[in-house]
Short mmCIF file of N, CA and C in Angstrom, two decimals:
data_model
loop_
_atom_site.label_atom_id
_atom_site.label_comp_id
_atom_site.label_asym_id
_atom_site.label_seq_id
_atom_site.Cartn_x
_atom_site.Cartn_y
_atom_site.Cartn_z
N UNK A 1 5.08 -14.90 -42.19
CA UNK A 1 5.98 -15.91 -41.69
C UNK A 1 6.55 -15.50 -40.34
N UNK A 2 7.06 -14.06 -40.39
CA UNK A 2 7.57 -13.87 -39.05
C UNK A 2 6.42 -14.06 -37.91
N UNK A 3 5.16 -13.43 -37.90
CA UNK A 3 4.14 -13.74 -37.49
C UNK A 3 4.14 -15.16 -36.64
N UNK A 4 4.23 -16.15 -37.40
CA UNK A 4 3.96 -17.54 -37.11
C UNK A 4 5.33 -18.03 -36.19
N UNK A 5 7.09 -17.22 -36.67
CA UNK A 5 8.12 -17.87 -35.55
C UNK A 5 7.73 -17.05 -34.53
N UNK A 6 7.36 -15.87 -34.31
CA UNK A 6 7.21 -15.10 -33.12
C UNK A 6 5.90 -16.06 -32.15
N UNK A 7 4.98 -16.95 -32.95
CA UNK A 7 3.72 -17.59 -32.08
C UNK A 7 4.87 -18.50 -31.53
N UNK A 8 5.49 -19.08 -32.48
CA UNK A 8 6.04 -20.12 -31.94
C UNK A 8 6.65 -20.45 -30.53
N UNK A 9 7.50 -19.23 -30.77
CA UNK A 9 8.78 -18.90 -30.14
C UNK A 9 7.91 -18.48 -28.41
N UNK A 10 6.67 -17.74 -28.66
CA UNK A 10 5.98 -17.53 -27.35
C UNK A 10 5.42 -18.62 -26.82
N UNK A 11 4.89 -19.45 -27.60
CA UNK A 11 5.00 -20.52 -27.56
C UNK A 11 5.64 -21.70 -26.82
N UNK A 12 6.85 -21.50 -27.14
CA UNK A 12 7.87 -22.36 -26.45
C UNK A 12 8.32 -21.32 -25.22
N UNK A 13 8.32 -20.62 -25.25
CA UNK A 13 9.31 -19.89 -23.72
C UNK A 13 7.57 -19.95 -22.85
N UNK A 14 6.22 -20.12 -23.29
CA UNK A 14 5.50 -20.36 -22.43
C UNK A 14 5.35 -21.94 -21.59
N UNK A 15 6.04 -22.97 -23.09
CA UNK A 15 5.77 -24.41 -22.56
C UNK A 15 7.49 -24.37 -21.45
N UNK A 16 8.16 -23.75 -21.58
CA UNK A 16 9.39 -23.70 -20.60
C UNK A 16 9.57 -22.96 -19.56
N UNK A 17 8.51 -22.26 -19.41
CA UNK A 17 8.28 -21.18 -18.28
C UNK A 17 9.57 -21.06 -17.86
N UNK A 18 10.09 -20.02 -18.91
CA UNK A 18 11.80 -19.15 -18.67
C UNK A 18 11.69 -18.45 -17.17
N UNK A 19 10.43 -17.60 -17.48
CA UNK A 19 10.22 -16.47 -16.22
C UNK A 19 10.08 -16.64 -15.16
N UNK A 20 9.67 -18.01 -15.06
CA UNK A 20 8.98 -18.47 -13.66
C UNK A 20 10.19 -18.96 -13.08
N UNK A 21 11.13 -19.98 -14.09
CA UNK A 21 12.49 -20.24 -13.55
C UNK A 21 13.21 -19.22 -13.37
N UNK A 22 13.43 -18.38 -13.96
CA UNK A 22 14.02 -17.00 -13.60
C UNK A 22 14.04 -16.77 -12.16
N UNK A 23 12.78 -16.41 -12.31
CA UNK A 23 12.35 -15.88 -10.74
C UNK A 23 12.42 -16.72 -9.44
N UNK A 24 11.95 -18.13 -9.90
CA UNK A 24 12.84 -18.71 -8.92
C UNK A 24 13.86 -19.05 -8.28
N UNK A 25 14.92 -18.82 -9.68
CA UNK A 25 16.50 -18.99 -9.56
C UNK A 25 16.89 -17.63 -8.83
N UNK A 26 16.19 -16.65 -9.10
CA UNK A 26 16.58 -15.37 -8.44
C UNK A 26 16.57 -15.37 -6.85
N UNK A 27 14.80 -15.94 -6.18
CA UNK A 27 14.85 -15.80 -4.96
C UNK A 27 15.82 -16.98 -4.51
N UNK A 28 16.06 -18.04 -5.28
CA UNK A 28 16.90 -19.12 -4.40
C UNK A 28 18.12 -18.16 -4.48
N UNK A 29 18.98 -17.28 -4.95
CA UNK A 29 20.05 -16.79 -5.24
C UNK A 29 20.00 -15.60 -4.03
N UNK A 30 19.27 -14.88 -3.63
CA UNK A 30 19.10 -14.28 -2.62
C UNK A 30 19.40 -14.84 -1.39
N UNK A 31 18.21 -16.10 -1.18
CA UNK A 31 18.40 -16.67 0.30
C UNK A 31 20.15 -17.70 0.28
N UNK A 32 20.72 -17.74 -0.97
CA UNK A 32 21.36 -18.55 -0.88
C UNK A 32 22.83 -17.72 -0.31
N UNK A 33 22.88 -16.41 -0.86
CA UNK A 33 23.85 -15.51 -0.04
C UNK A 33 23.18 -14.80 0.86
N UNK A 34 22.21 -14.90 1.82
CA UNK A 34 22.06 -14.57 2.87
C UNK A 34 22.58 -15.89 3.81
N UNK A 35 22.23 -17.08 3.36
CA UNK A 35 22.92 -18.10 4.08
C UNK A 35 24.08 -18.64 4.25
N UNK A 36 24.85 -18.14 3.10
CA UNK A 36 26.08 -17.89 3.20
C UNK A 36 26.91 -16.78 4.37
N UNK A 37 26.22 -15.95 4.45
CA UNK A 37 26.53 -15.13 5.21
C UNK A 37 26.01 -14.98 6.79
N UNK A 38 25.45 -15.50 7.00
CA UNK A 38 24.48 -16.25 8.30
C UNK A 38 25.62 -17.39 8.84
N UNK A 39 25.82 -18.28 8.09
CA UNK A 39 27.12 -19.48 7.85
C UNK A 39 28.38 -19.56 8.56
N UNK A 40 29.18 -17.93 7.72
CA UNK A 40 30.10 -16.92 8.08
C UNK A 40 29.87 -16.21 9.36
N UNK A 41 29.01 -15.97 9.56
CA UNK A 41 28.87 -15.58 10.98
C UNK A 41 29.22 -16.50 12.56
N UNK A 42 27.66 -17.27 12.05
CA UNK A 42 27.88 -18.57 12.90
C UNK A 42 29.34 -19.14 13.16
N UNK A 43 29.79 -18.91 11.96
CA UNK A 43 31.63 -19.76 12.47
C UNK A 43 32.21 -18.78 13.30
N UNK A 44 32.55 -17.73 12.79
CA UNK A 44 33.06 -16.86 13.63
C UNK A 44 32.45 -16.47 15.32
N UNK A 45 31.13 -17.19 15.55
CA UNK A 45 30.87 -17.07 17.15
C UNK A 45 31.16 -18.27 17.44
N UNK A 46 31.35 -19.15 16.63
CA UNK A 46 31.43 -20.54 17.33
C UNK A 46 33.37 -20.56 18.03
N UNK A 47 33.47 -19.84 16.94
CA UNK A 47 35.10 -19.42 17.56
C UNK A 47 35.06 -18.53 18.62
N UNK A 48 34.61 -17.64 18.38
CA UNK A 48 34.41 -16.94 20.03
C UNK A 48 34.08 -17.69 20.86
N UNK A 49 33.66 -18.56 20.84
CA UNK A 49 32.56 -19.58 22.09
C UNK A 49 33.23 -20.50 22.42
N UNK A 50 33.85 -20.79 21.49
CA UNK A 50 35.19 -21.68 21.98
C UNK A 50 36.15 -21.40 22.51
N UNK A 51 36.85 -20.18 22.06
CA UNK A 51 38.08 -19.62 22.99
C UNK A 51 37.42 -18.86 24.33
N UNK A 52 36.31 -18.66 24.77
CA UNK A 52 35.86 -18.17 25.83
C UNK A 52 35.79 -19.26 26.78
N UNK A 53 35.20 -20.35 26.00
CA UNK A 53 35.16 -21.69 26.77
C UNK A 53 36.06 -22.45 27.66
N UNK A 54 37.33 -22.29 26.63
CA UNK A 54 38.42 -22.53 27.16
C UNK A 54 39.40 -21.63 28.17
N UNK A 55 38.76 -20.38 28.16
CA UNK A 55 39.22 -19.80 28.74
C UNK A 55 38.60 -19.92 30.21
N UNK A 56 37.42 -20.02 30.17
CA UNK A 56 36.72 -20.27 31.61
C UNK A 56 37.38 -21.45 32.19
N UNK A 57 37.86 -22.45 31.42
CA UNK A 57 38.47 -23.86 31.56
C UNK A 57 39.48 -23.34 32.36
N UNK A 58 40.37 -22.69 31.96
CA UNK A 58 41.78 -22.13 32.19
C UNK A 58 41.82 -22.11 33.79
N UNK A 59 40.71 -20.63 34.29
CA UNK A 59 40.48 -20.55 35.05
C UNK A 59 39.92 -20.97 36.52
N UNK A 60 39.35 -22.22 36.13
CA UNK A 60 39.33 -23.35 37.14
C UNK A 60 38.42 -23.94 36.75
N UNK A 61 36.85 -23.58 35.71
CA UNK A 61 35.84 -24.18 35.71
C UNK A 61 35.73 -25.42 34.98
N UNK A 62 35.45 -26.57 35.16
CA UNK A 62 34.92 -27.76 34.60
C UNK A 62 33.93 -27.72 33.46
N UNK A 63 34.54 -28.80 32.57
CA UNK A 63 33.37 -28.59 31.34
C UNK A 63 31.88 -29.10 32.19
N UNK A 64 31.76 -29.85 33.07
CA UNK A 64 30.61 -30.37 33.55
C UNK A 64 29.99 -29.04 34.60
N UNK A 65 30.63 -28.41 35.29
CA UNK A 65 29.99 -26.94 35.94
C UNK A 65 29.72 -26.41 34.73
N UNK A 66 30.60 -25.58 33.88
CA UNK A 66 30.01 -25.09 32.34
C UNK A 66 28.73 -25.59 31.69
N UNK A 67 28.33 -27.03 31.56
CA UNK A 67 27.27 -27.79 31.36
C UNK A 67 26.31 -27.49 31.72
N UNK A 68 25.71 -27.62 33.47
CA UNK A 68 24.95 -27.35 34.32
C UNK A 68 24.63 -26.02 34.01
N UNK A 69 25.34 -24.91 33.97
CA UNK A 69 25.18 -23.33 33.80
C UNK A 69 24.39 -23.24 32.34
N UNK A 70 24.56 -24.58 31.48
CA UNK A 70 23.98 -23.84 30.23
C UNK A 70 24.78 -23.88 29.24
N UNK A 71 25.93 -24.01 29.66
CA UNK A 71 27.36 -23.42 28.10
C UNK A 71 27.76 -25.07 27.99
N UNK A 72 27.25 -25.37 26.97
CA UNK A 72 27.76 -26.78 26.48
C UNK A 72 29.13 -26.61 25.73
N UNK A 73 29.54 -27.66 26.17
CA UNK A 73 31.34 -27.85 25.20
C UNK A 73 31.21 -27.36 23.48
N UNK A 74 32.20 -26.17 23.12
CA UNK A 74 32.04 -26.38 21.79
C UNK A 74 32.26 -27.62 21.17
N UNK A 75 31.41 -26.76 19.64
CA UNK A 75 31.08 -27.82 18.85
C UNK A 75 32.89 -28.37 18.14
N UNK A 76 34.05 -27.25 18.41
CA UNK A 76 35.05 -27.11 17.49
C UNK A 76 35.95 -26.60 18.54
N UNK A 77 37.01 -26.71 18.73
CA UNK A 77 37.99 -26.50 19.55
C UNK A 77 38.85 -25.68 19.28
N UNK A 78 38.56 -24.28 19.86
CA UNK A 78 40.52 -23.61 19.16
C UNK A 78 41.49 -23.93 18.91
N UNK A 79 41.95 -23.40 18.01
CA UNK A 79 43.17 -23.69 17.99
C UNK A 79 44.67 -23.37 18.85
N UNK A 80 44.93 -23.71 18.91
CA UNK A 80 46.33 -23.78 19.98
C UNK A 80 47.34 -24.90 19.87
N UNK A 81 47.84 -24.82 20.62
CA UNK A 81 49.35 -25.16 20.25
C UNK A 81 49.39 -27.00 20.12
N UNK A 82 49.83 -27.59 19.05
CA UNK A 82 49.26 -28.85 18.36
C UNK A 82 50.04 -29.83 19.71
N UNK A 83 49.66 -30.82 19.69
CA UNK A 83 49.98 -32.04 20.21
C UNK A 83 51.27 -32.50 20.29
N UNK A 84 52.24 -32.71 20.56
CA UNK A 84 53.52 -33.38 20.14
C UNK A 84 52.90 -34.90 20.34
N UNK A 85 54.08 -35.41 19.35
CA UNK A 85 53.95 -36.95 19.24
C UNK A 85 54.41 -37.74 19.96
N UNK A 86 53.88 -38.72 20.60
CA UNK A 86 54.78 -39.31 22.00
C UNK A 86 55.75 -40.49 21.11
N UNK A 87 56.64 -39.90 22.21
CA UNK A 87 58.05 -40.77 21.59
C UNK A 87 57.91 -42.24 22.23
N UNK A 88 58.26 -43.68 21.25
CA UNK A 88 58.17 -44.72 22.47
C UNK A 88 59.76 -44.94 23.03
N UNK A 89 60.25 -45.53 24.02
CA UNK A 89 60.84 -45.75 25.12
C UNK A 89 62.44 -46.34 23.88
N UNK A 90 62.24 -47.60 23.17
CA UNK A 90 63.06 -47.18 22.31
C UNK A 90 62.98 -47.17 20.77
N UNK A 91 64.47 -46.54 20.40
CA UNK A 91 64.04 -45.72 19.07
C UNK A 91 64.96 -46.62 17.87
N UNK A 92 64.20 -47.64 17.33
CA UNK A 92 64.68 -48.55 16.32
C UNK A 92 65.56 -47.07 15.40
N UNK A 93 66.41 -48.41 14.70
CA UNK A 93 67.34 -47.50 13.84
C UNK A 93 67.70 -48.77 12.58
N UNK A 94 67.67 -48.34 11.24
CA UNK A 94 68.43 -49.34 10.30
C UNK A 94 69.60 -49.80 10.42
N UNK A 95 70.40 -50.96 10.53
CA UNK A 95 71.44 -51.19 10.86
C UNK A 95 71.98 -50.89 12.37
N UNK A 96 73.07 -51.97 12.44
CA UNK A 96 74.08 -51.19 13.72
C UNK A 96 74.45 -50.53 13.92
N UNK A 97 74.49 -50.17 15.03
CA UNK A 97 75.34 -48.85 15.77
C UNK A 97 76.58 -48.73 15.43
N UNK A 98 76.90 -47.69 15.67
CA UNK A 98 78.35 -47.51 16.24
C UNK A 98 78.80 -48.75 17.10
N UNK A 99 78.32 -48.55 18.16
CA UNK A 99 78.75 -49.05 19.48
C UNK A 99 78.54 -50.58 19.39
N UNK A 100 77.75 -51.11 18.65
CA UNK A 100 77.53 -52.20 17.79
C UNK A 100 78.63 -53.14 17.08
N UNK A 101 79.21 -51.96 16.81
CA UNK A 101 80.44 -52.17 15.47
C UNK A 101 81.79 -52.53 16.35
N UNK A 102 81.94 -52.02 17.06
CA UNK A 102 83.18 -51.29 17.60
C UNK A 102 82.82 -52.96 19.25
N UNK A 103 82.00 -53.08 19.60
CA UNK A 103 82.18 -54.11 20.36
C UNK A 103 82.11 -55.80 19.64
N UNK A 104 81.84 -56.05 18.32
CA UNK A 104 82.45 -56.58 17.71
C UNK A 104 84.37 -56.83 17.27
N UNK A 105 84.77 -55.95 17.26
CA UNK A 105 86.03 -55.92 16.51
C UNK A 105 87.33 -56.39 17.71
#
């Protein structure tokens, strides 16, 4: 009997080709943290490439001279100091003023 679950059983892990998935799951698992790490890299020059970029900017050069030379605009922009929000001219408020109140009375 054992005989016959052991055919079986080879049997079935041959109609499921365990090993073959194995082994494929293995090399995809390899290239998949090498590309992860390739990934990680790439970001970290794209940040260099950007703050260099901008730094050439700083210094007088044009993104369009930069262009011509070869160094295209990053893909991602450093970070630096955020935007303020433009204020408009005037600044609604709920209810009356003070000054509102008081030239009433």
């Amino acid at each position: 009997m054992t005989a016959d679950l052991e055919a079986i059983e080879a049997a079935a892990l041959a109609v499921l080709d365990v090993e073959g998935k194995m082994k494929a799951v293995r090399a995809l698992t390899a290239l998949h943290q090498r590309r992860q790490e390739l990934l990680s890299e790439l970001q970290e020059v794209e940040r260099q490439y950007g703050a260099e970029h901008a730094a050439a900017l700083r210094v007088g050069w044009t993104s369009e001279q930069l262009g011509k030379l070869g160094f295209p605009e990053p893909t991602r922009r450093p970070r630096g100091r955020p935007r303020g929000k433009a204020r408009s001219a005037s600044v609604k408020t709920s209810g009356p003023s003070a000054e509102d109140a008081s030239a009433t009375t």
